[in-house]
XYZ file of C-alpha atoms in Angstrom:
380
model
C 0.000 0.000 0.000
C 1.387 3.439 -0.929
C 2.188 6.080 1.673
C -0.614 8.276 0.335
C -3.132 5.448 0.726
C -1.937 4.864 4.282
C -2.281 8.604 4.874
C -5.946 8.388 3.899
C -6.435 5.453 6.277
C -4.749 7.318 9.145
C -6.809 10.419 8.388
C -10.030 8.405 8.471
C -9.014 7.111 11.891
C -8.328 10.598 13.215
C -11.587 11.914 11.726
C -13.693 9.121 13.216
C -12.210 9.473 16.690
C -12.507 13.263 16.747
C -16.100 13.227 15.501
C -17.339 10.369 17.694
C -15.602 11.839 20.749
C -16.878 15.350 19.956
C -13.312 16.440 20.671
C -12.659 20.163 20.569
C -9.747 22.018 22.144
C -11.786 25.226 22.425
C -14.545 23.601 24.476
C -12.038 21.545 26.485
C -10.138 24.665 27.566
C -13.165 26.900 28.148
C -14.964 24.163 30.133
C -11.908 23.755 32.326
C -11.413 27.484 32.854
C -15.061 28.109 33.720
C -16.244 24.907 35.390
C -13.093 22.836 36.046
C -14.691 20.192 33.824
C -12.228 17.768 32.236
C -14.489 15.346 30.399
C -13.423 16.353 26.883
C -10.032 17.643 27.987
C -9.310 14.363 29.752
C -9.634 12.457 26.484
C -7.350 14.934 24.717
C -4.812 14.784 27.554
C -4.883 10.982 27.532
C -4.185 10.985 23.791
C -1.261 13.371 24.302
C 0.353 11.426 27.152
C 0.004 8.040 25.450
C 1.453 9.517 22.271
C 4.376 10.980 24.234
C 5.229 7.505 25.487
C 4.960 5.823 22.082
C 6.775 8.584 20.187
C 9.643 8.491 22.667
C 10.236 4.943 21.456
C 10.114 6.144 17.859
C 12.661 8.844 18.674
C 14.931 6.304 20.377
C 14.848 4.095 17.271
C 14.980 6.763 14.571
C 16.186 9.994 16.147
C 14.618 13.155 14.744
C 13.352 11.437 11.603
C 9.651 12.152 11.190
C 9.481 14.777 13.954
C 8.500 18.415 13.340
C 10.961 20.506 15.347
C 10.963 24.113 14.069
C 12.930 26.988 15.551
C 11.294 28.520 18.588
C 10.881 31.962 20.095
C 8.399 34.665 21.028
C 6.719 34.201 17.649
C 5.276 30.932 18.934
C 3.901 32.606 22.034
C 2.365 35.490 20.058
C 0.949 33.386 17.237
C -0.323 30.798 19.708
C -2.112 33.466 21.751
C -3.794 34.848 18.613
C -4.878 31.323 17.670
C -6.218 30.709 21.201
C -8.311 33.885 21.122
C -9.657 32.875 17.716
C -10.679 29.441 18.993
C -12.815 30.861 21.770
C -14.424 33.468 19.509
C -15.198 30.838 16.878
C -16.328 28.252 19.420
C -14.102 25.642 17.803
C -10.497 24.676 17.192
C -9.185 23.868 13.714
C -9.858 20.133 13.921
C -13.333 20.496 15.433
C -14.123 23.003 12.690
C -13.199 20.373 10.111
C -15.207 17.532 11.643
C -18.231 19.799 12.118
C -18.065 20.954 8.494
C -17.873 17.288 7.469
C -21.023 16.762 9.573
C -22.903 19.400 7.541
C -22.594 22.501 9.750
C -22.995 25.789 7.899
C -21.988 27.689 11.035
C -18.560 26.103 11.106
C -18.228 26.373 7.347
C -18.097 30.127 8.036
C -15.340 29.501 10.601
C -13.425 27.525 7.974
C -13.846 30.382 5.501
C -12.394 32.705 8.141
C -9.421 30.382 8.643
C -8.725 30.372 4.899
C -8.969 34.171 4.841
C -6.402 34.248 7.662
C -4.104 32.016 5.612
C -4.589 34.343 2.646
C -3.749 37.498 4.613
C -0.561 36.052 6.093
C 0.253 34.550 2.705
C 0.282 38.047 1.237
C 2.650 39.162 4.012
C 4.952 36.149 3.560
C 7.950 38.075 2.122
C 8.060 40.376 5.158
C 7.237 37.917 7.931
C 10.607 36.161 7.913
C 12.606 39.381 8.032
C 10.490 41.509 10.327
C 8.665 38.945 12.478
C 10.142 35.449 12.717
C 13.871 36.232 12.620
C 13.805 39.026 15.260
C 11.676 36.867 17.584
C 13.538 33.555 17.236
C 15.447 32.441 20.321
C 16.742 29.021 19.320
C 16.823 26.215 16.801
C 14.375 23.350 16.880
C 14.815 20.991 19.777
C 13.099 18.395 21.932
C 13.523 17.063 25.452
C 13.844 13.626 23.851
C 17.382 14.713 22.903
C 18.414 14.820 26.582
C 21.448 12.674 27.523
C 19.184 9.897 28.803
C 16.984 7.489 26.813
C 13.934 9.266 25.387
C 11.451 6.833 27.020
C 12.771 7.789 30.472
C 12.208 11.455 29.665
C 8.683 10.613 28.475
C 7.878 8.632 31.630
C 9.111 11.488 33.825
C 7.047 14.022 31.853
C 3.911 11.883 31.977
C 4.400 11.342 35.710
C 4.648 15.073 36.397
C 1.557 15.817 34.279
C -0.480 13.064 35.942
C 0.438 14.355 39.417
C -0.441 17.921 38.409
C -3.740 16.765 36.892
C -4.524 14.734 40.021
C -3.745 17.762 42.196
C -6.144 20.001 40.275
C -8.859 17.327 40.063
C -8.473 16.452 43.730
C -8.627 20.106 44.776
C -11.811 20.581 42.740
C -13.374 17.494 44.330
C -12.462 18.622 47.837
C -13.890 22.099 47.245
C -17.092 20.582 45.905
C -17.626 18.245 48.879
C -16.372 20.785 51.441
C -13.549 18.609 52.785
C -10.807 21.252 52.627
C -9.459 22.119 56.075
C -8.844 25.862 56.298
C -6.005 25.266 58.786
C -4.035 22.846 56.609
C -0.773 24.035 55.101
C -0.264 24.395 51.378
C 1.996 21.353 51.114
C -0.325 19.156 53.161
C -3.304 20.436 51.172
C -1.597 19.685 47.876
C -0.647 16.181 49.019
C -4.209 15.471 50.041
C -5.522 16.865 46.754
C -3.117 14.636 44.821
C -4.206 11.630 46.875
C -7.882 12.349 46.246
C -7.213 13.024 42.564
C -5.226 9.813 42.053
C -7.952 7.833 43.843
C -10.486 9.381 41.471
C -8.369 8.485 38.429
C -8.033 4.867 39.601
C -11.770 4.607 40.291
C -12.562 6.126 36.904
C -10.188 3.737 35.139
C -11.769 0.741 36.847
C -15.249 1.929 35.935
C -14.147 2.521 32.327
C -12.603 -0.946 31.979
C -15.514 -2.624 33.718
C -18.077 -0.979 31.435
C -16.263 -2.302 28.360
C -15.529 -5.740 29.795
C -19.270 -6.357 29.985
C -19.504 -6.205 26.185
C -20.128 -3.592 23.500
C -23.265 -3.260 21.405
C -21.748 -2.386 18.027
C -24.959 -0.996 16.564
C -25.520 1.263 19.539
C -21.851 2.311 19.533
C -22.114 3.446 15.915
C -25.174 5.562 16.678
C -23.969 7.227 19.876
C -21.023 9.491 20.774
C -18.023 7.703 22.278
C -16.275 8.216 25.567
C -13.509 10.809 24.998
C -11.060 8.424 26.675
C -11.791 5.762 24.080
C -11.181 8.301 21.343
C -8.012 9.506 23.057
C -6.651 5.958 23.019
C -7.669 5.584 19.371
C -5.963 8.849 18.394
C -2.753 7.800 20.158
C -2.751 4.426 18.396
C -3.385 6.061 15.017
C -0.622 8.629 15.614
C 1.766 5.835 16.618
C 1.043 3.914 13.431
C 1.371 7.089 11.359
C 4.801 8.035 12.679
C 5.906 4.493 11.904
C 4.814 5.001 8.305
C 5.639 8.664 7.728
C 5.881 11.378 10.389
C 4.078 13.173 13.192
C 0.573 14.529 12.564
C 0.118 18.183 11.618
C -2.992 19.963 10.340
C -2.573 23.675 9.577
C 0.383 23.235 7.223
C -1.217 20.534 5.032
C -4.505 22.471 5.014
C -2.667 25.518 3.663
C -1.078 23.222 1.057
C -4.581 22.269 -0.096
C -5.441 25.965 -0.426
C -2.344 26.434 -2.593
C -3.492 23.525 -4.773
C -6.881 25.195 -5.107
C -5.225 28.379 -6.337
C -3.200 26.406 -8.896
C -6.376 24.708 -10.108
C -7.746 28.158 -10.917
C -4.588 29.689 -12.330
C -0.835 29.478 -11.802
C -0.686 33.239 -12.141
C -3.197 33.530 -9.285
C -0.958 31.391 -7.064
C 1.976 33.708 -7.661
C -0.004 36.677 -6.353
C 0.076 35.124 -2.852
C 3.745 34.492 -1.954
C 2.885 32.330 1.044
C 0.799 29.928 -1.035
C 3.411 29.955 -3.783
C 6.044 28.883 -1.225
C 3.748 26.188 0.186
C 2.921 24.667 -3.202
C 4.947 21.483 -3.710
C 3.532 20.314 -7.027
C 2.208 17.027 -5.618
C -0.146 15.797 -2.907
C 1.869 15.153 0.242
C 1.069 12.459 2.843
C 0.030 15.215 5.254
C -2.510 16.450 2.715
C -3.746 12.874 2.400
C -4.346 12.762 6.154
C -6.462 15.933 5.909
C -8.574 14.390 3.140
C -8.948 11.208 5.165
C -9.901 13.207 8.275
C -12.803 14.855 6.457
C -13.886 11.499 5.020
C -13.680 9.773 8.414
C -15.653 12.520 10.142
C -18.291 12.398 7.392
C -18.657 8.611 7.661
C -18.838 8.777 11.474
C -21.514 11.473 11.317
C -23.446 9.476 8.728
C -23.270 6.258 10.759
C -24.359 8.041 13.925
C -27.223 9.924 12.303
C -25.436 13.202 13.023
C -25.023 14.357 9.436
C -27.361 17.229 8.656
C -26.990 20.374 6.584
C -27.638 23.264 8.949
C -27.516 26.954 7.979
C -25.397 29.451 9.893
C -26.995 31.142 12.885
C -27.825 34.780 12.173
C -27.490 35.647 15.853
C -23.791 34.747 15.784
C -23.039 37.685 13.485
C -19.474 37.975 12.244
C -17.951 36.358 15.339
C -17.399 32.893 13.764
C -15.649 34.391 10.737
C -13.579 36.746 12.919
C -12.540 33.845 15.137
C -11.623 31.820 12.067
C -9.510 34.667 10.667
C -7.602 34.898 13.947
C -7.022 31.128 13.911
C -5.703 31.283 10.351
C -3.415 34.207 11.160
C -2.267 32.661 14.436
C -1.562 29.283 12.824
C 0.822 31.013 10.412
C 2.450 33.321 12.943
C 3.056 30.592 15.546
C 3.399 28.507 13.313
C 0.993 25.634 13.947
C -2.538 25.006 15.213
C -4.036 23.186 18.195
C -3.032 19.749 16.900
C 0.353 20.807 15.547
C 1.362 22.446 18.842
C -0.817 21.318 21.755
C -0.992 17.685 20.611
C 1.929 16.886 18.318
C 4.259 19.547 19.727
C 3.695 18.611 23.361
C 3.747 14.865 22.638
C 7.086 15.414 20.860
C 8.292 17.423 23.870
C 9.215 20.029 21.267
C 10.395 23.356 22.651
C 8.429 25.173 19.960
C 5.313 23.101 20.576
C 5.388 23.776 24.313
C 5.995 27.519 23.801
C 3.291 27.891 21.141
C 0.952 25.609 23.101
C 1.412 27.850 26.134
C 0.455 30.802 23.951
C -2.706 29.009 22.805
C -3.721 28.249 26.401
C -3.041 31.827 27.539
C -4.991 33.287 24.612
C -7.893 30.931 25.246
C -7.864 31.740 28.962
C -7.875 35.504 28.450
C -10.636 35.424 25.842
C -12.753 32.997 27.887
C -12.559 35.243 30.925
C -13.341 38.372 28.915
C -16.288 36.796 27.092
C -17.663 35.249 30.271
C -17.423 38.589 32.064
C -19.030 40.419 29.132
C -21.969 38.012 29.099
C -22.362 38.115 32.849
């Protein structure tokens, strides 16, 4: 089977898992910021941590081959923040925009149009961005913690351990606040230890419940019709990403999507392509494996929506006004200025322990946090 055919298969897997899990980075972050809810975010985090472990093995066997490790600097923080603001305004991340469009949503088709407009605007500015934006803001060449002087899997295990403890601390603190078990006289260290203990106990109980529910059997017909547990989809995404790096490389979205836009311009006119320097630079003359994954993602999301009875053409909401398009434009601009989107940075970048991915991912989280707080305050 050719690499492009395998790319389509991997893309279908990603599309199915994102659509059936209703996975969206925008809702995951805003739900956590506002309500400390981690249902969707937990599935995304599980996918990221499992992928970190599997990709550390890939790095140990093949070094940097297949990893996306761009130079890093303040550009990642700025572009990431712009992308994060755009996500909250649009009510979707880049990948959830794609799976919702594949499910027939006119509302998110407008978001996608905004994203493409953002690509177009930064494409026009391409000749100046390197000289006046990226180069002055770069701080270092591409790197990853996997390159530390210890085996990459040990680095991955240490990272996953720290994240799990931090997650347990936050979850445990939320649980204790909810049930009123926090002692006002306890010290910070003792309080954190107790929160971690409660959080870890909750994770173990949740894992047992999850395994027990699936050990009792799965009704395939019902499973096809209903949404899936985000944890199931997180595991599926990690497995798909592991297979994909074994075949080709890590998974990215914004870059290959921009490549498709460049192909669209060429289909109209080569002269038209040359009017947008960014698209002209992105055009490779052939369909890359990454572009194949994007096509497969849309196909997988469409098939999942069709099987679940979720596919329906719905017109845009008039009450939303220009906000979806504006959010999409900011995502398109931010994805270029970072560079990278929610998957490229918060999933692939973090799972690769890439310096750029962590910096840009931090920018996305900060932008999403600020815009969530501002919007929530504005709406009362």
